Amino acid sequence: MSRRRRYDPNIKKNSTFALNITSMTDMFTILLVFLLQTYSTSDVQIIPETGLRLPSSASQSNPVEAIKISLSGEALKIDQTKIADVKNEDFLPQDLEEKDSNFIKPLFEELDKLAKNSSDKAHVKEGRILLQADKELPYATLRKVMYTASMAGFPQLKLVTLVGE
Amino acid sequence: MRRAKKIKINHHSEFDLDLAPLLAVMVKLVPVLLVSSAFVQMMVIETELPQVVSEAIQKQDQDKTPTIIALEVDGKDGFNIVVTEKGQDKVENVPMKDGAYDLPALHQKLVAVKKAHPEIFKLELNPDSKVPYKEIVKIMDEVRQAHDPSVKFPVFDTKQGKNVDTPYMFPEIVFSNMMEG
């Protein structure tokens, strides 16, 4: 019986090999260009609320430091804290003042508290508000927020919009 | 004299470019840019006004009998541009077109109003309760400045002592019916 010869690959023990990184460099260059395009120069970062569709506008002003209010079809929030519920594009009757249907009681209380506790901050002193509102909401609902905010000493309202269509 | 030694250059030789340092830089740059990237760009509606326009607005605020330009937005009638001058109202209507707001027609009418009243920079916006927020933002876009770059409006610059041109029409928008019950 003939014995089969064992396969012996020809490997040099101390050899080095050069990794071809040209394609990887190409990929990184494309990635770099894309990231440079989306680079944000704004000082203030706004985190988009889930379930809230912002309107788009041609405005090119960067957001400034302010109290962030979001108004979606479900809730009114300050930062991430829920202030009042929204149902059928309107606030619930228990959250509104009986005599004045534009006055949102919990929003006024919260803004009043912020004005008293953070009075040393420039944006609170100047009464700046960044409002993120759902694009399908009617003006009547928005007006209630604007009205209450100005009553609480926050008359500078800035509407947050998306860039382009 | 000794002849200079001729350097032999092999024009057919190949060499490998070392891309490793370039890749090292990119590997560091990519995470930095990823952190500071804004994939959804958000802006605010607020116009940065040039000094001349700001001065004109202040001057307008000091006026005891100012000319008031108001824009009423209604879901049925469309737009009503109300110009109050010396206590008298002059109303101009921009009707709806195919069930939607006729924004180009509104823009043209406002350009004409601005040309007639170049000293006015404030516009009172009175939307109806049912007007959706997205329509209000679109209307504000039409009102703030002229879309055509060749259309300019003169403003008197007190420092230079002459008129300067700006593209701004009504950069100061006030929701005047906000406090109404």
Tab-separated table of C-alpha atoms in Angstrom:
chain	number	residue	atom	x	y	z
A	1	MET	CA	0.000	0.000	0.000
A	2	SER	CA	1.414	3.296	-1.067
A	3	ARG	CA	1.512	5.935	1.610
A	4	ARG	CA	-0.069	9.301	0.644
A	5	ARG	CA	2.246	12.228	0.835
A	6	ARG	CA	1.189	14.819	3.394
A	7	TYR	CA	0.297	18.246	1.908
A	8	ASP	CA	2.791	20.751	3.101
A	9	PRO	CA	1.875	24.386	2.287
A	10	ASN	CA	4.793	26.597	1.543
A	11	ILE	CA	4.618	29.133	4.403
A	12	LYS	CA	7.550	31.292	5.318
A	13	LYS	CA	7.545	31.548	9.102
A	14	ASN	CA	8.805	35.155	9.432
A	15	SER	CA	7.051	36.708	6.417
A	16	THR	CA	5.075	40.029	6.676
A	17	PHE	CA	2.129	41.053	4.540
A	18	ALA	CA	0.824	44.497	3.472
A	19	LEU	CA	-2.859	45.189	4.145
A	20	ASN	CA	-4.560	46.985	1.281
A	21	ILE	CA	-6.398	49.870	2.982
A	22	THR	CA	-7.196	51.923	-0.134
A	23	SER	CA	-10.863	50.857	-0.233
A	24	MET	CA	-11.234	51.543	3.485
A	25	THR	CA	-9.800	55.037	2.995
A	26	ASP	CA	-12.304	55.613	0.172
A	27	MET	CA	-15.150	54.644	2.474
A	28	PHE	CA	-13.945	56.925	5.254
A	29	THR	CA	-13.578	59.850	2.830
A	30	ILE	CA	-17.222	59.510	1.736
A	31	LEU	CA	-18.321	59.200	5.371
A	32	LEU	CA	-16.308	62.274	6.330
A	33	VAL	CA	-17.887	64.407	3.585
A	34	PHE	CA	-21.377	63.284	4.622
A	35	LEU	CA	-20.706	64.033	8.301
A	36	LEU	CA	-19.213	67.435	7.511
A	37	GLN	CA	-22.429	68.301	5.662
A	38	THR	CA	-24.595	67.434	8.662
A	39	TYR	CA	-22.251	69.142	11.147
A	40	SER	CA	-24.235	71.363	13.483
A	41	THR	CA	-22.894	74.818	14.293
A	42	SER	CA	-25.765	75.661	16.594
A	43	ASP	CA	-25.062	76.235	20.317
A	44	VAL	CA	-28.383	74.777	21.387
A	45	GLN	CA	-29.374	71.243	20.497
A	46	ILE	CA	-33.071	70.489	20.224
A	47	ILE	CA	-34.139	66.879	20.552
A	48	PRO	CA	-37.192	66.250	18.344
A	49	GLU	CA	-40.190	64.942	20.264
A	50	THR	CA	-41.549	61.564	19.234
A	51	GLY	CA	-44.903	61.710	17.463
A	52	LEU	CA	-44.554	65.424	16.758
A	53	ARG	CA	-44.327	66.631	13.174
A	54	LEU	CA	-42.772	70.070	12.904
A	55	PRO	CA	-43.662	72.422	10.047
A	56	SER	CA	-40.936	73.415	7.600
A	57	SER	CA	-39.914	76.971	6.886
A	58	ALA	CA	-37.289	78.989	5.039
A	59	SER	CA	-35.987	80.494	8.287
A	60	GLN	CA	-32.229	80.210	8.826
A	61	SER	CA	-31.949	81.402	12.430
A	62	ASN	CA	-30.266	79.036	14.849
A	63	PRO	CA	-32.086	78.190	18.084
A	64	VAL	CA	-31.086	80.091	21.225
A	65	GLU	CA	-31.120	79.073	24.872
A	66	ALA	CA	-34.722	79.121	26.108
A	67	ILE	CA	-37.343	77.100	27.938
A	68	LYS	CA	-38.360	74.264	25.625
A	69	ILE	CA	-42.076	73.605	25.322
A	70	SER	CA	-43.466	70.904	23.061
A	71	LEU	CA	-47.079	70.611	22.005
A	72	SER	CA	-48.060	67.395	20.244
A	73	GLY	CA	-51.479	65.921	19.482
A	74	GLU	CA	-51.288	64.033	22.784
A	75	ALA	CA	-49.529	66.139	25.388
A	76	LEU	CA	-48.049	69.479	26.373
A	77	LYS	CA	-44.553	69.108	27.823
A	78	ILE	CA	-41.852	71.344	29.288
A	79	ASP	CA	-38.526	69.664	28.414
A	80	GLN	CA	-39.554	66.027	29.002
A	81	THR	CA	-42.078	66.628	31.784
A	82	LYS	CA	-45.735	66.239	30.877
A	83	ILE	CA	-47.775	69.272	31.893
A	84	ALA	CA	-51.199	68.674	30.369
A	85	ASP	CA	-53.029	66.215	28.135
A	86	VAL	CA	-54.243	67.077	24.628
A	87	LYS	CA	-57.281	65.287	23.198
A	88	ASN	CA	-59.036	66.003	19.893
A	89	GLU	CA	-56.560	68.852	19.251
A	90	ASP	CA	-57.593	70.676	22.433
A	91	PHE	CA	-56.794	70.751	26.129
A	92	LEU	CA	-58.974	68.987	28.698
A	93	PRO	CA	-61.560	71.248	30.434
A	94	GLN	CA	-60.060	70.537	33.897
A	95	ASP	CA	-56.706	72.036	32.797
A	96	LEU	CA	-58.324	75.274	31.645
A	97	GLU	CA	-59.492	78.192	33.778
A	98	GLU	CA	-63.286	78.299	34.039
A	99	LYS	CA	-63.613	82.026	33.352
A	100	ASP	CA	-60.836	82.217	30.778
A	101	SER	CA	-60.813	79.310	28.302
A	102	ASN	CA	-57.389	80.336	26.909
A	103	PHE	CA	-55.625	79.989	30.258
A	104	ILE	CA	-53.867	76.632	30.870
A	105	LYS	CA	-53.502	76.387	34.664
A	106	PRO	CA	-50.752	73.697	34.939
A	107	LEU	CA	-48.603	75.472	32.315
A	108	PHE	CA	-48.885	78.794	34.124
A	109	GLU	CA	-47.984	77.177	37.483
A	110	GLU	CA	-44.940	75.421	35.989
A	111	LEU	CA	-43.686	78.535	34.165
A	112	ASP	CA	-44.266	80.655	37.260
A	113	LYS	CA	-42.222	78.160	39.306
A	114	LEU	CA	-39.416	78.274	36.707
A	115	ALA	CA	-39.461	82.073	36.663
A	116	LYS	CA	-39.094	82.179	40.456
A	117	ASN	CA	-36.502	79.399	40.822
A	118	SER	CA	-34.282	80.221	37.824
A	119	SER	CA	-34.552	84.016	37.797
A	120	ASP	CA	-30.749	84.336	37.554
A	121	LYS	CA	-30.687	82.716	34.084
A	122	ALA	CA	-30.682	85.165	31.165
A	123	HIS	CA	-33.234	83.313	29.062
A	124	VAL	CA	-35.703	83.139	31.953
A	125	LYS	CA	-35.172	86.830	32.747
A	126	GLU	CA	-35.834	87.775	29.124
A	127	GLY	CA	-38.793	85.372	28.948
A	128	ARG	CA	-37.676	83.244	25.989
A	129	ILE	CA	-39.585	80.138	24.941
A	130	LEU	CA	-38.836	77.640	22.178
A	131	LEU	CA	-42.107	76.120	21.035
A	132	GLN	CA	-42.173	72.833	19.168
A	133	ALA	CA	-45.724	72.333	17.956
A	134	ASP	CA	-47.321	69.725	15.713
A	135	LYS	CA	-47.964	71.142	12.244
A	136	GLU	CA	-51.565	69.833	12.080
A	137	LEU	CA	-52.724	71.543	15.274
A	138	PRO	CA	-55.106	74.481	14.843
A	139	TYR	CA	-54.192	78.034	15.816
A	140	ALA	CA	-56.757	77.951	18.673
A	141	THR	CA	-54.701	75.316	20.549
A	142	LEU	CA	-51.422	77.147	19.930
A	143	ARG	CA	-52.960	80.430	20.992
A	144	LYS	CA	-53.751	78.992	24.433
A	145	VAL	CA	-50.075	78.133	24.964
A	146	MET	CA	-48.918	81.557	23.675
A	147	TYR	CA	-51.480	83.370	25.830
A	148	THR	CA	-50.593	81.466	29.021
A	149	ALA	CA	-46.851	81.869	28.390
A	150	SER	CA	-47.131	85.622	27.945
A	151	MET	CA	-49.296	85.831	31.103
A	152	ALA	CA	-46.545	83.960	33.000
A	153	GLY	CA	-43.928	86.504	31.863
A	154	PHE	CA	-42.572	84.711	28.801
A	155	PRO	CA	-43.460	86.956	25.863
A	156	GLN	CA	-40.546	86.022	23.561
A	157	LEU	CA	-41.877	83.039	21.674
A	158	LYS	CA	-39.714	81.329	19.065
A	159	LEU	CA	-41.312	78.755	16.806
A	160	VAL	CA	-39.156	75.716	16.060
A	161	THR	CA	-39.302	74.588	12.424
A	162	LEU	CA	-37.535	72.127	10.157
A	163	VAL	CA	-35.220	73.214	7.380
A	164	GLY	CA	-36.609	72.803	3.860
A	165	GLU	CA	-39.519	70.619	2.737
B	1	MET	CA	37.878	66.901	-14.962
B	2	ARG	CA	35.919	64.128	-13.371
B	3	ARG	CA	32.551	63.521	-14.900
B	4	ALA	CA	29.532	63.794	-12.614
B	5	LYS	CA	28.040	60.480	-11.724
B	6	LYS	CA	24.804	59.961	-13.619
B	7	ILE	CA	21.916	59.063	-11.362
B	8	LYS	CA	19.898	56.268	-12.752
B	9	ILE	CA	16.140	56.788	-12.498
B	10	ASN	CA	13.932	53.904	-13.244
B	11	HIS	CA	10.810	55.436	-14.782
B	12	HIS	CA	8.941	52.163	-14.722
B	13	SER	CA	9.276	51.571	-10.985
B	14	GLU	CA	6.146	51.386	-8.728
B	15	PHE	CA	5.755	52.307	-5.099
B	16	ASP	CA	2.992	51.819	-2.508
B	17	LEU	CA	1.571	54.992	-0.926
B	18	ASP	CA	1.341	54.597	2.842
B	19	LEU	CA	-2.305	55.407	3.647
B	20	ALA	CA	-2.121	54.280	7.264
B	21	PRO	CA	-1.554	57.798	8.805
B	22	LEU	CA	-4.419	59.224	6.717
B	23	LEU	CA	-6.692	56.441	7.880
B	24	ALA	CA	-5.645	57.025	11.489
B	25	VAL	CA	-6.704	60.693	11.215
B	26	MET	CA	-10.026	59.736	9.661
B	27	VAL	CA	-10.773	57.126	12.326
B	28	LYS	CA	-10.396	59.883	14.950
B	29	LEU	CA	-12.368	62.479	12.954
B	30	VAL	CA	-15.395	60.305	12.209
B	31	PRO	CA	-16.503	59.770	15.871
B	32	VAL	CA	-16.010	63.494	16.605
B	33	LEU	CA	-18.223	64.468	13.661
B	34	LEU	CA	-20.763	61.756	14.456
B	35	VAL	CA	-21.290	63.229	17.926
B	36	SER	CA	-21.716	66.803	16.650
B	37	SER	CA	-23.890	65.949	13.659
B	38	ALA	CA	-27.477	67.145	13.446
B	39	PHE	CA	-29.319	64.707	11.247
B	40	VAL	CA	-32.552	66.673	11.632
B	41	GLN	CA	-31.774	70.365	11.306
B	42	MET	CA	-34.094	72.618	13.219
B	43	MET	CA	-34.286	76.391	13.065
B	44	VAL	CA	-36.406	79.033	14.731
B	45	ILE	CA	-38.532	81.698	13.109
B	46	GLU	CA	-36.914	84.902	14.188
B	47	THR	CA	-35.318	87.338	11.834
B	48	GLU	CA	-31.911	88.774	12.527
B	49	LEU	CA	-32.523	92.360	11.628
B	50	PRO	CA	-29.892	94.715	10.271
B	51	GLN	CA	-29.216	97.815	12.379
B	52	VAL	CA	-31.027	100.073	9.911
B	53	VAL	CA	-34.217	97.985	10.010
B	54	SER	CA	-34.134	97.795	13.832
B	55	GLU	CA	-33.838	101.591	14.009
B	56	ALA	CA	-36.769	101.959	11.595
B	57	ILE	CA	-38.903	99.638	13.770
B	58	GLN	CA	-38.038	101.675	16.901
B	59	LYS	CA	-38.966	104.865	15.055
B	60	GLN	CA	-42.257	103.279	13.973
B	61	ASP	CA	-43.030	102.295	17.585
B	62	GLN	CA	-42.560	105.906	18.704
B	63	ASP	CA	-45.057	107.146	16.102
B	64	LYS	CA	-48.292	108.266	17.807
B	65	THR	CA	-50.577	107.701	14.806
B	66	PRO	CA	-48.855	104.822	13.036
B	67	THR	CA	-49.961	103.161	9.841
B	68	ILE	CA	-51.017	99.616	10.778
B	69	ILE	CA	-50.871	96.732	8.333
B	70	ALA	CA	-52.868	93.673	9.409
B	71	LEU	CA	-53.375	90.318	7.745
B	72	GLU	CA	-56.525	88.371	8.523
B	73	VAL	CA	-56.457	84.669	7.644
B	74	ASP	CA	-59.754	82.862	7.192
B	75	GLY	CA	-60.403	79.297	6.063
B	76	LYS	CA	-63.283	80.441	3.814
B	77	ASP	CA	-62.464	83.925	2.528
B	78	GLY	CA	-58.680	83.543	2.271
B	79	PHE	CA	-56.637	86.618	3.200
B	80	ASN	CA	-57.726	90.150	4.033
B	81	ILE	CA	-54.957	92.755	4.009
B	82	VAL	CA	-56.125	95.667	6.144
B	83	VAL	CA	-54.116	98.904	5.914
B	84	THR	CA	-55.136	101.457	8.558
B	85	GLU	CA	-53.843	104.900	7.630
B	86	LYS	CA	-54.900	108.090	9.444
B	87	GLY	CA	-57.777	106.195	11.067
B	88	GLN	CA	-59.149	104.873	7.778
B	89	ASP	CA	-59.186	101.183	6.835
B	90	LYS	CA	-58.419	99.979	3.345
B	91	VAL	CA	-59.166	96.266	2.858
B	92	GLU	CA	-57.821	94.113	0.060
B	93	ASN	CA	-58.935	90.495	-0.337
B	94	VAL	CA	-56.854	87.581	-1.631
B	95	PRO	CA	-59.379	84.751	-2.177
B	96	MET	CA	-58.706	81.019	-1.864
B	97	LYS	CA	-57.568	79.200	-4.996
B	98	ASP	CA	-58.732	75.583	-5.557
B	99	GLY	CA	-59.588	75.267	-1.860
B	100	ALA	CA	-56.100	76.320	-0.710
B	101	TYR	CA	-54.494	79.596	0.348
B	102	ASP	CA	-53.149	81.551	-2.624
B	103	LEU	CA	-49.696	82.283	-1.185
B	104	PRO	CA	-48.026	83.621	-4.403
B	105	ALA	CA	-50.895	86.137	-4.843
B	106	LEU	CA	-50.573	87.150	-1.171
B	107	HIS	CA	-46.840	87.687	-1.620
B	108	GLN	CA	-47.366	89.897	-4.670
B	109	LYS	CA	-50.020	91.976	-2.900
B	110	LEU	CA	-47.770	92.401	0.146
B	111	VAL	CA	-44.851	93.507	-2.059
B	112	ALA	CA	-47.151	96.221	-3.471
B	113	VAL	CA	-48.277	97.221	0.045
B	114	LYS	CA	-44.662	97.384	1.218
B	115	LYS	CA	-43.666	99.541	-1.759
B	116	ALA	CA	-46.470	101.953	-0.836
B	117	HIS	CA	-45.407	101.978	2.834
B	118	PRO	CA	-41.618	101.373	2.973
B	119	GLU	CA	-41.361	102.714	6.549
B	120	ILE	CA	-43.567	99.921	8.000
B	121	PHE	CA	-41.842	96.723	9.158
B	122	LYS	CA	-44.454	95.351	11.542
B	123	LEU	CA	-47.374	93.180	10.452
B	124	GLU	CA	-50.260	92.151	12.655
B	125	LEU	CA	-51.250	88.566	11.895
B	126	ASN	CA	-54.797	87.536	12.819
B	127	PRO	CA	-55.345	83.872	11.925
B	128	ASP	CA	-58.714	82.221	12.385
B	129	SER	CA	-58.934	79.618	15.200
B	130	LYS	CA	-59.151	76.727	12.739
B	131	VAL	CA	-56.125	77.676	10.603
B	132	PRO	CA	-53.528	74.870	10.923
B	133	TYR	CA	-50.124	75.772	12.361
B	134	LYS	CA	-48.290	74.647	9.183
B	135	GLU	CA	-50.266	77.212	7.143
B	136	ILE	CA	-49.355	79.952	9.616
B	137	VAL	CA	-45.645	79.107	9.210
B	138	LYS	CA	-46.007	79.202	5.397
B	139	ILE	CA	-47.758	82.589	5.594
B	140	MET	CA	-44.962	83.919	7.843
B	141	ASP	CA	-42.435	82.799	5.212
B	142	GLU	CA	-44.314	84.804	2.544
B	143	VAL	CA	-44.534	87.883	4.745
B	144	ARG	CA	-40.985	88.202	6.128
B	145	GLN	CA	-39.020	89.045	3.001
B	146	ALA	CA	-39.215	89.314	-0.775
B	147	HIS	CA	-38.554	86.042	-2.603
B	148	ASP	CA	-37.238	87.780	-5.720
B	149	PRO	CA	-33.664	88.978	-4.992
B	150	SER	CA	-34.087	91.861	-7.439
B	151	VAL	CA	-36.964	93.300	-5.357
B	152	LYS	CA	-35.545	95.615	-2.692
B	153	PHE	CA	-37.138	98.126	-0.351
B	154	PRO	CA	-35.501	101.429	0.605
B	155	VAL	CA	-34.821	102.292	4.269
B	156	PHE	CA	-33.364	105.609	5.388
B	157	ASP	CA	-30.030	105.098	7.163
B	158	THR	CA	-29.463	107.951	9.608
B	159	LYS	CA	-25.688	107.270	9.831
B	160	GLN	CA	-25.061	107.400	6.087
B	161	GLY	CA	-27.795	109.989	5.510
B	162	LYS	CA	-29.193	108.159	2.498
B	163	ASN	CA	-31.549	105.335	1.545
B	164	VAL	CA	-30.231	101.757	1.651
B	165	ASP	CA	-31.948	98.727	0.136
B	166	THR	CA	-33.097	95.703	2.154
B	167	PRO	CA	-35.009	92.564	1.126
B	168	TYR	CA	-37.080	92.683	4.352
B	169	MET	CA	-40.800	93.316	4.015
B	170	PHE	CA	-42.456	92.696	7.386
B	171	PRO	CA	-39.886	90.909	9.585
B	172	GLU	CA	-41.715	91.770	12.812
B	173	ILE	CA	-44.841	89.617	12.943
B	174	VAL	CA	-47.212	90.054	15.874
B	175	PHE	CA	-50.139	87.742	16.667
B	176	SER	CA	-52.457	90.572	17.555
B	177	ASN	CA	-55.525	88.400	18.267
B	178	MET	CA	-53.637	86.250	20.807
B	179	MET	CA	-55.043	88.078	23.847
B	180	GLU	CA	-58.606	88.172	22.537
B	181	GLY	CA	-61.127	85.926	24.263
